[in-house]
Tab-separated table of N, CA and C in Angstrom:
chain	number	residue	atom	x	y	z
A	129	MET	N	16.435	-28.000	9.847
A	129	MET	CA	16.307	-26.555	10.008
A	129	MET	C	16.301	-25.839	8.803
A	130	ASN	N	15.470	-25.000	8.635
A	130	ASN	CA	15.231	-24.221	7.724
A	130	ASN	C	16.096	-22.948	7.607
A	131	GLU	N	16.735	-22.772	6.254
A	131	GLU	CA	17.927	-21.560	6.056
A	131	GLU	C	17.140	-20.556	5.735
A	132	GLN	N	17.666	-19.316	6.149
A	132	GLN	CA	17.112	-18.036	5.919
A	132	GLN	C	17.313	-17.850	4.262
A	133	GLN	N	16.590	-17.291	3.789
A	133	GLN	CA	16.636	-17.187	2.177
A	133	GLN	C	16.758	-15.814	1.918
A	134	ASP	N	17.494	-14.971	0.883
A	134	ASP	CA	17.171	-13.627	0.435
A	134	ASP	C	17.159	-13.836	-0.828
A	135	LEU	N	16.209	-12.663	-1.333
A	135	LEU	CA	15.693	-12.631	-2.628
A	135	LEU	C	16.503	-11.325	-3.215
A	136	PHE	N	17.088	-12.052	-4.575
A	136	PHE	CA	17.755	-10.950	-5.256
A	136	PHE	C	17.370	-10.614	-6.709
A	137	GLU	N	17.315	-9.346	-7.102
A	137	GLU	CA	16.612	-8.928	-8.369
A	137	GLU	C	17.828	-8.308	-9.035
A	138	CYS	N	17.983	-9.114	-10.884
A	138	CYS	CA	19.275	-7.940	-11.836
A	138	CYS	C	18.224	-7.014	-11.907
A	139	THR	N	19.030	-5.434	-11.806
A	139	THR	CA	18.525	-4.511	-12.306
A	139	THR	C	18.653	-4.056	-14.144
A	140	VAL	N	19.209	-5.014	-14.487
A	140	VAL	CA	19.247	-4.884	-16.245
A	140	VAL	C	18.190	-6.077	-16.569
A	141	CYS	N	17.862	-7.147	-16.231
A	141	CYS	CA	16.960	-7.870	-16.872
A	141	CYS	C	15.827	-8.255	-15.967
A	142	GLY	N	15.565	-7.864	-15.024
A	142	GLY	CA	14.696	-8.348	-13.969
A	142	GLY	C	15.039	-9.744	-13.594
A	143	ASN	N	15.427	-10.860	-13.710
A	143	ASN	CA	15.911	-11.946	-13.188
A	143	ASN	C	15.946	-11.925	-11.627
A	144	LYS	N	15.485	-12.885	-10.897
A	144	LYS	CA	15.409	-12.928	-9.510
A	144	LYS	C	15.909	-14.163	-9.022
A	145	LYS	N	16.648	-14.208	-8.227
A	145	LYS	CA	17.679	-15.330	-7.919
A	145	LYS	C	17.438	-15.209	-6.288
A	146	THR	N	16.931	-16.448	-5.596
A	146	THR	CA	17.431	-16.921	-3.886
A	146	THR	C	18.473	-17.291	-3.578
A	147	THR	N	19.332	-16.807	-2.539
A	147	THR	CA	20.268	-17.067	-1.901
A	147	THR	C	20.225	-17.636	-0.745
A	148	SER	N	20.825	-18.312	-0.279
A	148	SER	CA	21.161	-18.447	1.510
A	148	SER	C	21.445	-17.186	1.645
A	149	ALA	N	21.356	-17.168	2.981
A	149	ALA	CA	21.749	-15.466	3.676
A	149	ALA	C	22.996	-15.492	4.421
A	150	THR	N	23.400	-16.714	4.600
A	150	THR	CA	24.835	-16.831	4.874
A	150	THR	C	26.225	-16.534	3.708
A	151	SER	N	25.430	-16.873	2.685
A	151	SER	CA	26.169	-16.152	1.143
A	151	SER	C	26.798	-14.857	1.125
A	152	GLU	N	27.783	-14.714	0.845
A	152	GLU	CA	28.973	-13.854	0.896
A	152	GLU	C	28.754	-12.785	-0.272
A	153	GLY	N	28.280	-11.539	-0.289
A	153	GLY	CA	27.964	-10.764	-1.723
A	153	GLY	C	27.146	-10.982	-1.943
A	154	ASN	N	26.810	-10.091	-3.248
A	154	ASN	CA	25.756	-10.191	-3.799
A	154	ASN	C	25.845	-11.049	-5.429
A	155	PRO	N	24.610	-11.655	-5.496
A	155	PRO	CA	24.808	-12.585	-6.969
A	155	PRO	C	25.215	-12.010	-8.295
A	156	ILE	N	25.748	-12.093	-9.021
A	156	ILE	CA	26.025	-11.229	-10.154
A	156	ILE	C	25.195	-11.474	-11.254
A	157	CYS	N	24.338	-10.834	-12.310
A	157	CYS	CA	23.632	-10.905	-13.437
A	157	CYS	C	23.934	-9.781	-14.343
A	158	CYS	N	23.884	-10.203	-15.706
A	158	CYS	CA	24.113	-9.459	-16.822
A	158	CYS	C	25.446	-8.396	-16.262
A	159	GLY	N	26.681	-8.900	-15.260
A	159	GLY	CA	27.985	-8.202	-15.204
A	159	GLY	C	27.841	-7.295	-14.245
A	160	ASN	N	26.445	-7.353	-13.628
A	160	ASN	CA	26.511	-6.421	-12.343
A	160	ASN	C	25.888	-7.030	-11.454
A	161	GLU	N	26.317	-6.738	-10.115
A	161	GLU	CA	25.753	-6.968	-8.841
A	161	GLU	C	24.642	-7.020	-8.488
A	162	MET	N	23.729	-8.286	-8.419
A	162	MET	CA	21.766	-7.880	-8.421
A	162	MET	C	21.860	-7.025	-6.984
A	163	GLN	N	20.408	-7.016	-6.907
A	163	GLN	CA	20.310	-6.195	-6.062
A	163	GLN	C	19.076	-6.876	-4.945
A	164	ASP	N	19.663	-7.218	-3.633
A	164	ASP	CA	18.961	-7.555	-2.751
A	164	ASP	C	17.515	-7.014	-2.262
A	165	ILE	N	16.433	-7.744	-2.652
A	165	ILE	CA	15.012	-6.852	-2.394
A	165	ILE	C	14.090	-7.748	-1.580
A	166	SER	N	14.564	-8.338	-0.751
A	166	SER	CA	14.342	-9.410	0.523
A	166	SER	C	13.332	-8.670	1.164
A	167	ALA	N	13.830	-7.486	1.701
A	167	ALA	CA	13.121	-6.510	2.689
A	167	ALA	C	12.244	-5.866	2.051
A	168	ARG	N	12.431	-5.007	0.579
A	168	ARG	CA	11.668	-4.367	0.217
A	168	ARG	C	10.226	-5.323	-0.227
A	169	THR	N	10.447	-6.549	-0.250
A	169	THR	CA	9.260	-7.194	-0.796
A	169	THR	C	8.384	-7.729	0.207
A	170	ILE	N	8.899	-7.988	1.373
A	170	ILE	CA	8.258	-8.040	3.006
A	170	ILE	C	7.416	-6.751	2.958
A	171	SER	N	8.547	-5.218	2.894
A	171	SER	CA	7.681	-4.189	2.930
A	171	SER	C	6.443	-4.240	1.850
A	172	ASP	N	6.651	-4.278	0.650
A	172	ASP	CA	5.575	-4.291	-0.002
A	172	ASP	C	4.293	-5.067	0.241
A	173	TYR	N	4.604	-6.483	0.602
A	173	TYR	CA	3.335	-7.405	1.241
A	173	TYR	C	2.543	-6.702	2.100
A	174	LYS	N	3.601	-5.933	2.877
A	174	LYS	CA	2.636	-5.574	4.280
A	174	LYS	C	2.039	-4.109	3.469
A	175	LEU	N	2.323	-3.403	2.811
A	175	LEU	CA	1.592	-2.291	2.426
A	175	LEU	C	0.349	-2.551	1.300
A	176	GLN	N	0.573	-4.045	0.865
A	176	GLN	CA	-0.669	-4.550	-0.216
A	176	GLN	C	-1.505	-5.029	1.044
A	177	SER	N	-1.308	-5.659	2.014
A	177	SER	CA	-1.981	-5.821	3.009
A	177	SER	C	-2.801	-5.013	3.394
A	178	LEU	N	-2.035	-3.666	3.817
A	178	LEU	CA	-2.594	-2.736	4.842
A	178	LEU	C	-3.312	-1.541	3.698
A	179	LYS	N	-3.587	-1.950	1.973
A	179	LYS	CA	-4.368	-1.418	1.538
A	179	LYS	C	-5.898	-2.511	1.408
A	180	GLN	N	-5.635	-3.581	1.169
A	180	GLN	CA	-6.557	-4.086	1.453
A	180	GLN	C	-7.537	-4.490	2.365
A	181	LYS	N	-6.810	-4.534	3.831
A	181	LYS	CA	-7.467	-4.103	5.415
A	181	LYS	C	-8.415	-2.846	5.200
A	182	SER	N	-7.327	-1.801	4.655
A	182	SER	CA	-8.200	-0.565	4.710
A	182	SER	C	-9.483	-0.458	3.658
A	183	ALA	N	-9.416	-1.155	2.625
A	183	ALA	CA	-10.765	-0.896	1.557
A	183	ALA	C	-11.424	-2.095	2.650
A	184	LEU	N	-11.483	-2.705	3.082
A	184	LEU	CA	-12.279	-4.008	3.581
A	184	LEU	C	-13.065	-3.071	4.951
A	185	ILE	N	-12.151	-2.214	5.658
A	185	ILE	CA	-12.736	-1.508	6.678
A	185	ILE	C	-13.960	-0.722	6.098
A	186	GLN	N	-13.403	0.118	5.371
A	186	GLN	CA	-14.564	1.119	4.640
A	186	GLN	C	-15.900	0.617	3.954
A	187	PHE	N	-15.516	-1.108	3.310
A	187	PHE	CA	-16.425	-1.467	2.791
A	187	PHE	C	-17.752	-2.220	4.241
A	188	LEU	N	-17.204	-2.366	5.392
A	188	LEU	CA	-17.711	-3.255	6.544
A	188	LEU	C	-18.450	-2.009	6.979
A	189	GLN	N	-18.094	-0.392	7.360
A	189	GLN	CA	-18.940	0.660	7.524
A	189	GLN	C	-19.945	0.820	7.048
A	190	VAL	N	-19.839	1.053	5.488
A	190	VAL	CA	-20.955	0.789	4.252
A	190	VAL	C	-21.767	0.039	4.919
A	191	LEU	N	-21.504	-1.160	5.094
A	191	LEU	CA	-22.498	-2.198	5.222
A	191	LEU	C	-23.152	-2.063	6.597
A	192	LYS	N	-22.339	-1.662	7.333
A	192	LYS	CA	-23.227	-1.632	8.553
A	192	LYS	C	-24.354	-0.273	8.645
A	193	LYS	N	-23.985	0.354	8.494
A	193	LYS	CA	-25.101	1.543	7.659
A	193	LYS	C	-26.021	1.068	7.412
A	194	ARG	N	-25.838	0.393	6.133
A	194	ARG	CA	-27.137	-0.315	5.800
A	194	ARG	C	-27.755	-1.554	6.885
A	195	VAL	N	-26.873	-1.937	6.928
A	195	VAL	CA	-27.539	-3.019	8.027
A	195	VAL	C	-28.385	-2.489	9.355
A	196	SER	N	-27.860	-1.607	9.743
A	196	SER	CA	-28.255	-0.510	10.840
A	196	SER	C	-29.693	0.087	10.791
A	197	LYS	N	-30.374	-0.023	9.550
A	197	LYS	CA	-31.572	0.650	8.946
A	197	LYS	C	-32.931	-0.455	9.228
A	198	ASP	N	-32.310	-1.547	9.453
A	198	ASP	CA	-33.039	-2.512	9.663
A	198	ASP	C	-33.029	-3.362	10.985
A	199	CYS	N	-34.016	-3.646	11.803
A	199	CYS	CA	-33.623	-4.048	13.118
A	199	CYS	C	-33.510	-5.463	13.123
A	200	GLN	N	-34.085	-6.210	12.044
A	200	GLN	CA	-34.063	-7.477	12.148
A	200	GLN	C	-32.200	-8.116	11.688
A	201	TYR	N	-31.575	-6.919	11.724
A	201	TYR	CA	-29.856	-7.635	11.198
A	201	TYR	C	-29.392	-6.942	12.808
A	202	LEU	N	-29.811	-7.188	13.860
A	202	LEU	CA	-29.209	-6.803	14.778
A	202	LEU	C	-27.623	-7.614	14.969
A	203	ASP	N	-28.070	-8.588	15.127
A	203	ASP	CA	-26.812	-9.725	15.390
A	203	ASP	C	-25.632	-9.710	14.183
A	204	ASP	N	-26.275	-9.120	12.825
A	204	ASP	CA	-25.204	-8.836	11.954
A	204	ASP	C	-24.328	-7.576	12.215
A	205	LYS	N	-25.271	-6.945	12.854
A	205	LYS	CA	-24.405	-5.379	12.999
A	205	LYS	C	-23.318	-5.658	14.203
A	206	GLU	N	-23.733	-6.510	15.024
A	206	GLU	CA	-22.591	-6.882	16.098
A	206	GLU	C	-21.543	-7.515	15.395
A	207	VAL	N	-21.967	-8.689	14.526
A	207	VAL	CA	-20.649	-9.326	13.896
A	207	VAL	C	-20.237	-8.301	13.213
A	208	ILE	N	-20.761	-7.313	12.118
A	208	ILE	CA	-19.476	-5.985	11.567
A	208	ILE	C	-18.725	-5.153	12.214
A	209	ASP	N	-19.092	-4.843	13.484
A	209	ASP	CA	-18.664	-4.128	14.416
A	209	ASP	C	-17.041	-4.905	14.657
A	210	GLU	N	-17.581	-6.339	15.170
A	210	GLU	CA	-16.779	-6.974	15.434
A	210	GLU	C	-15.272	-7.347	14.662
A	211	LEU	N	-15.965	-7.356	13.472
A	211	LEU	CA	-15.047	-7.292	12.262
A	211	LEU	C	-14.343	-5.899	11.852
A	212	ILE	N	-15.171	-4.690	11.952
A	212	ILE	CA	-14.425	-3.872	11.731
A	212	ILE	C	-13.337	-3.385	12.825
A	213	LYS	N	-13.258	-4.294	14.296
A	213	LYS	CA	-12.777	-3.627	15.065
A	213	LYS	C	-11.247	-4.496	14.942
A	214	LYS	N	-11.301	-5.871	14.479
A	214	LYS	CA	-10.029	-6.979	14.678
A	214	LYS	C	-9.185	-6.111	12.966
A	215	ASN	N	-10.018	-5.844	12.357
A	215	ASN	CA	-9.325	-5.505	10.909
A	215	ASN	C	-8.947	-4.148	10.989
A	216	THR	N	-9.365	-3.043	12.017
A	216	THR	CA	-8.781	-1.816	12.392
A	216	THR	C	-7.774	-2.055	12.960
A	217	ASP	N	-7.516	-3.049	14.245
A	217	ASP	CA	-6.353	-3.230	14.874
A	217	ASP	C	-5.423	-3.943	13.967
A	218	LEU	N	-5.681	-5.048	12.921
A	218	LEU	CA	-4.450	-5.289	12.364
A	218	LEU	C	-4.007	-4.551	11.392
A	219	THR	N	-4.816	-3.484	10.957
A	219	THR	CA	-4.694	-2.445	10.572
A	219	THR	C	-3.049	-1.379	10.671
A	220	LEU	N	-3.421	-1.216	12.153
A	220	LEU	CA	-2.808	-0.086	12.668
A	220	LEU	C	-1.613	-0.793	13.191
A	221	LEU	N	-1.481	-2.339	13.094
A	221	LEU	CA	-0.212	-3.031	13.594
A	221	LEU	C	0.504	-3.415	12.345
A	222	LEU	N	0.112	-3.097	11.222
A	222	LEU	CA	0.774	-3.432	9.696
A	222	LEU	C	1.452	-1.769	9.514
A	223	ALA	N	0.585	-0.869	9.610
A	223	ALA	CA	1.115	0.891	9.824
A	223	ALA	C	2.312	0.884	10.806
A	224	LYS	N	2.092	0.551	11.952
A	224	LYS	CA	2.964	0.869	12.799
A	224	LYS	C	4.185	-0.112	12.503
A	225	ASP	N	4.215	-1.414	11.889
A	225	ASP	CA	5.706	-1.996	11.571
A	225	ASP	C	5.956	-1.239	10.445
A	226	LEU	N	5.404	-0.725	9.763
A	226	LEU	CA	5.981	-0.306	8.189
A	226	LEU	C	6.727	1.098	8.390
A	227	LEU	N	6.060	1.700	9.830
A	227	LEU	CA	6.825	3.128	9.988
A	227	LEU	C	7.773	2.899	10.959
A	228	GLU	N	7.543	1.800	11.794
A	228	GLU	CA	9.106	1.572	12.821
A	228	GLU	C	10.336	0.951	12.216
A	229	ASP	N	10.334	0.777	11.319
A	229	ASP	CA	11.826	0.241	10.442
A	229	ASP	C	12.802	1.027	11.185
A	230	GLU	N	14.028	1.015	11.404
A	230	GLU	CA	15.075	1.699	11.576
A	230	GLU	C	15.639	2.875	10.771
A	231	LYS	N	15.845	1.831	9.388
A	231	LYS	CA	16.123	2.683	8.509
A	231	LYS	C	15.303	3.819	7.841
A	232	LYS	N	15.947	5.470	7.782
A	232	LYS	CA	15.154	6.095	7.231
A	232	LYS	C	14.826	5.753	5.874
A	233	GLN	N	15.511	5.307	4.864
A	233	GLN	CA	15.582	4.457	4.104
A	233	GLN	C	14.204	3.909	3.411
A	234	ASP	N	13.916	3.140	4.670
A	234	ASP	CA	12.831	2.307	4.644
A	234	ASP	C	11.503	3.092	4.593
A	235	LEU	N	11.738	3.976	5.066
A	235	LEU	CA	10.696	4.992	5.577
A	235	LEU	C	10.440	5.456	3.811
A	236	SER	N	11.084	5.738	3.112
A	236	SER	CA	11.181	6.511	2.018
A	236	SER	C	10.639	5.882	0.752
A	237	ASP	N	11.206	4.512	1.032
A	237	ASP	CA	10.699	3.591	0.267
A	237	ASP	C	9.123	3.367	0.356
A	238	VAL	N	8.515	3.088	1.620
A	238	VAL	CA	7.381	2.998	1.779
A	238	VAL	C	6.293	4.102	0.788
A	239	LEU	N	6.828	5.409	1.552
A	239	LEU	CA	6.584	6.521	0.797
A	239	LEU	C	6.137	6.817	-0.729
A	240	ILE	N	7.546	6.444	-1.421
A	240	ILE	CA	7.295	6.055	-3.089
A	240	ILE	C	6.637	5.594	-3.500
A	241	ASN	N	6.593	4.242	-2.590
A	241	ASN	CA	5.599	3.058	-3.224
A	241	ASN	C	4.140	3.449	-2.999
A	242	ILE	N	3.629	4.299	-1.857
A	242	ILE	CA	2.135	4.854	-1.824
A	242	ILE	C	2.297	5.663	-2.614
A	243	MET	N	3.208	6.640	-2.952
A	243	MET	CA	2.695	7.630	-4.302
A	243	MET	C	2.982	7.351	-5.286
A	244	ASP	N	3.729	6.243	-6.184
A	244	ASP	CA	3.607	5.425	-6.897
A	244	ASP	C	2.189	5.150	-7.552
A	245	ASP	N	1.716	4.168	-6.448
A	245	ASP	CA	0.289	3.448	-6.645
A	245	ASP	C	-0.378	5.155	-6.888
A	246	LEU	N	-0.694	5.547	-5.895
A	246	LEU	CA	-1.595	7.079	-5.716
A	246	LEU	C	-1.405	7.587	-7.343
A	247	TRP	N	-0.259	7.887	-7.885
A	247	TRP	CA	-0.223	8.297	-9.371
A	247	TRP	C	-0.950	7.612	-10.215
A	248	VAL	N	-0.732	6.430	-10.119
A	248	VAL	CA	-1.316	5.356	-11.146
A	248	VAL	C	-2.723	5.768	-11.230
A	249	SER	N	-3.461	5.680	-9.875
A	249	SER	CA	-4.557	5.579	-9.790
A	249	SER	C	-5.154	7.537	-10.216
A	250	ALA	N	-4.437	8.285	-9.859
A	250	ALA	CA	-4.763	9.423	-10.184
A	250	ALA	C	-4.704	9.761	-11.403
A	251	LEU	N	-3.701	9.168	-12.362
A	251	LEU	CA	-3.570	9.561	-13.827
A	251	LEU	C	-4.178	8.554	-14.546
A	252	VAL	N	-4.343	7.194	-14.113
A	252	VAL	CA	-4.742	5.964	-15.085
A	252	VAL	C	-6.010	5.552	-14.895
A	253	GLU	N	-5.910	5.300	-13.551
A	253	GLU	CA	-7.366	4.485	-13.305
A	253	GLU	C	-8.457	5.406	-12.848
A	254	TYR	N	-8.501	6.182	-12.173
A	254	TYR	CA	-10.233	7.105	-11.715
A	254	TYR	C	-10.513	7.950	-13.137
A	255	PRO	N	-9.246	8.398	-13.802
A	255	PRO	CA	-9.777	8.895	-15.040
A	255	PRO	C	-10.451	7.934	-16.045
A	256	LYS	N	-9.987	6.865	-15.691
A	256	LYS	CA	-10.513	5.986	-16.558
A	256	LYS	C	-12.283	5.268	-16.265
A	257	TYR	N	-11.982	5.001	-14.862
A	257	TYR	CA	-13.533	4.972	-14.490
A	257	TYR	C	-14.290	6.150	-14.319
A	258	ALA	N	-13.844	7.183	-14.523
A	258	ALA	CA	-15.075	8.100	-14.281
A	258	ALA	C	-15.230	8.104	-16.043
A	259	GLU	N	-14.562	8.200	-17.222
A	259	GLU	CA	-14.823	7.954	-18.382
A	259	GLU	C	-15.820	6.931	-18.692
A	260	GLN	N	-16.054	5.461	-17.920
A	260	GLN	CA	-16.661	4.472	-17.928
A	260	GLN	C	-17.692	4.838	-17.645
A	261	ALA	N	-18.112	5.382	-16.438
A	261	ALA	CA	-19.306	5.656	-15.764
A	261	ALA	C	-19.911	6.923	-16.677
A	262	LEU	N	-19.425	8.043	-17.072
A	262	LEU	CA	-19.620	8.926	-17.946
A	262	LEU	C	-20.661	8.383	-18.952
A	263	SER	N	-19.640	7.553	-19.611
A	263	SER	CA	-20.449	6.572	-20.510
A	263	SER	C	-21.922	6.037	-20.790
A	264	GLU	N	-21.907	5.635	-18.884
A	264	GLU	CA	-22.720	4.634	-19.255
A	264	GLU	C	-24.155	5.676	-18.123
A	265	SER	N	-23.703	7.028	-18.445
A	265	SER	CA	-24.711	7.875	-17.661
A	265	SER	C	-24.683	8.044	-16.183
A	266	LYS	N	-23.490	7.549	-15.501
A	266	LYS	CA	-23.553	7.140	-14.011
A	266	LYS	C	-22.689	8.565	-13.628
A	267	ILE	N	-23.676	9.690	-13.248
A	267	ILE	CA	-22.895	10.813	-13.155
A	267	ILE	C	-22.400	11.069	-11.914
A	268	ALA	N	-23.086	10.237	-10.695
A	268	ALA	CA	-22.826	10.323	-9.382
A	268	ALA	C	-21.279	9.218	-9.328
A	269	ALA	N	-21.113	8.603	-9.878
A	269	ALA	CA	-20.017	7.437	-10.111
A	269	ALA	C	-18.777	8.316	-10.684
A	270	CYS	N	-19.004	9.053	-11.635
A	270	CYS	CA	-18.251	9.715	-11.831
A	270	CYS	C	-17.644	10.885	-11.355
A	271	LYS	N	-18.469	11.106	-10.762
A	271	LYS	CA	-17.960	12.628	-9.775
A	271	LYS	C	-17.379	11.831	-8.570
A	272	ILE	N	-17.134	10.860	-8.007
A	272	ILE	CA	-16.882	9.801	-7.143
A	272	ILE	C	-15.396	9.740	-7.290
A	273	PHE	N	-15.386	9.314	-8.838
A	273	PHE	CA	-14.001	9.121	-9.504
A	273	PHE	C	-12.894	10.179	-9.604
A	274	THR	N	-14.061	11.020	-10.187
A	274	THR	CA	-12.931	12.388	-10.550
A	274	THR	C	-12.414	12.800	-8.724
A	275	ASP	N	-13.428	12.671	-7.931
A	275	ASP	CA	-13.100	13.439	-6.744
A	275	ASP	C	-11.951	12.698	-5.989
A	276	ALA	N	-12.022	11.600	-6.230
A	276	ALA	CA	-10.487	10.305	-5.419
A	276	ALA	C	-9.932	10.635	-6.339
A	277	ALA	N	-9.452	11.130	-8.002
A	277	ALA	CA	-8.517	11.394	-8.074
A	277	ALA	C	-7.436	12.447	-8.037
A	278	VAL	N	-8.639	14.000	-7.425
A	278	VAL	CA	-8.248	14.787	-6.842
A	278	VAL	C	-7.459	14.802	-5.578
A	279	LEU	N	-8.287	13.873	-4.903
A	279	LEU	CA	-7.762	13.750	-3.293
A	279	LEU	C	-6.725	13.085	-3.594
A	280	ASP	N	-6.449	11.657	-4.460
A	280	ASP	CA	-4.937	11.410	-4.554
A	280	ASP	C	-3.742	12.238	-4.775
A	281	ARG	N	-4.488	13.246	-5.864
A	281	ARG	CA	-3.073	14.314	-5.808
A	281	ARG	C	-2.998	15.397	-4.760
A	282	GLU	N	-3.740	15.633	-4.106
A	282	GLU	CA	-3.592	16.013	-2.435
A	282	GLU	C	-2.861	15.689	-1.722
A	283	THR	N	-3.298	14.045	-1.815
A	283	THR	CA	-2.726	13.024	-0.880
A	283	THR	C	-0.917	13.159	-1.482
A	284	ILE	N	-0.600	13.097	-2.589
A	284	ILE	CA	0.637	12.669	-2.786
A	284	ILE	C	1.645	14.228	-2.579
A	285	GLU	N	0.916	15.115	-2.791
A	285	GLU	CA	1.969	16.398	-2.298
A	285	GLU	C	1.819	16.549	-0.953
A	286	ALA	N	0.991	16.095	-0.103
A	286	ALA	CA	1.032	15.740	1.435
A	286	ALA	C	2.450	14.859	1.711
A	287	LEU	N	2.399	13.775	0.584
A	287	LEU	CA	3.665	12.724	1.183
A	287	LEU	C	4.899	13.567	0.697
A	288	GLU	N	4.832	13.804	-0.558
A	288	GLU	CA	5.818	14.379	-1.124
A	288	GLU	C	6.463	15.424	-0.192
A	289	THR	N	5.657	16.229	0.361
A	289	THR	CA	6.378	17.040	1.675
A	289	THR	C	6.943	16.362	2.701
A	290	ILE	N	6.279	15.504	3.460
A	290	ILE	CA	6.731	14.303	4.662
A	290	ILE	C	8.152	13.938	4.030
A	291	LEU	N	8.226	13.172	2.877
A	291	LEU	CA	9.209	12.169	2.389
A	291	LEU	C	10.373	13.542	2.363
A	292	TYR	N	10.089	14.781	1.650
A	292	TYR	CA	11.184	15.368	2.087
A	292	TYR	C	11.838	16.123	3.107
A	293	HIS	N	10.758	16.044	4.386
A	293	HIS	CA	11.052	16.420	5.207
A	293	HIS	C	12.160	14.980	6.168
A	294	ALA	N	11.754	13.930	5.943
A	294	ALA	CA	12.163	12.901	6.011
A	294	ALA	C	13.977	12.708	5.672
A	295	GLU	N	13.777	12.994	3.973
A	295	GLU	CA	15.265	12.911	3.822
A	295	GLU	C	16.104	14.122	4.384
A	296	VAL	N	15.840	15.258	3.949
A	296	VAL	CA	16.335	16.521	4.980
A	296	VAL	C	16.831	15.847	6.439
A	297	GLY	N	15.650	15.945	7.018
A	297	GLY	CA	16.030	15.364	8.525
A	297	GLY	C	17.234	14.491	8.745
A	298	SER	N	17.013	13.406	7.813
A	298	SER	CA	18.325	11.922	7.688
A	298	SER	C	19.228	12.927	7.411
A	299	GLU	N	19.497	13.688	6.420
A	299	GLU	CA	20.943	14.059	5.803
A	299	GLU	C	21.565	15.359	7.264
A	300	THR	N	20.665	16.067	7.694
A	300	THR	CA	21.188	16.587	9.137
A	300	THR	C	21.793	15.895	10.481
A	301	VAL	N	21.433	14.551	10.703
A	301	VAL	CA	21.489	13.999	11.750
A	301	VAL	C	22.789	13.350	12.066
């Protein structure tokens, strides 16, 4: 019989440790209780899968437009349509699962993780990509990366508002 395992992380040194779910109390490391990150890790995996599937759907939609222009690829278009549908269905399930967690804190954690990723892309990645595109005289790509950074900042603002409402709402309940 497989025993349920919990994953713990030391908040001081970052060491990770697995223990059986039947163990009492959190393990100690560096003089402090280790933090249970089992649920967070699964949530992170779901979020990563959601991002990957969303990116794949976008790529498939662009590919579909390209294939649609040429009649010889009609069978490919049907395959692409089916892939888009299946990936969209899975993406919706992942998003629903992430948002249906019973604890408000879980929703806050998801929003914070998304905002953290957006900050990295808006402040580090997209500016670096835009600079590289500009250095290669790829003006259209530079504009896309710049616009993506602006959109990420706008998305962060909207998610911050949602996070605020979620936290205020949980305090008044």
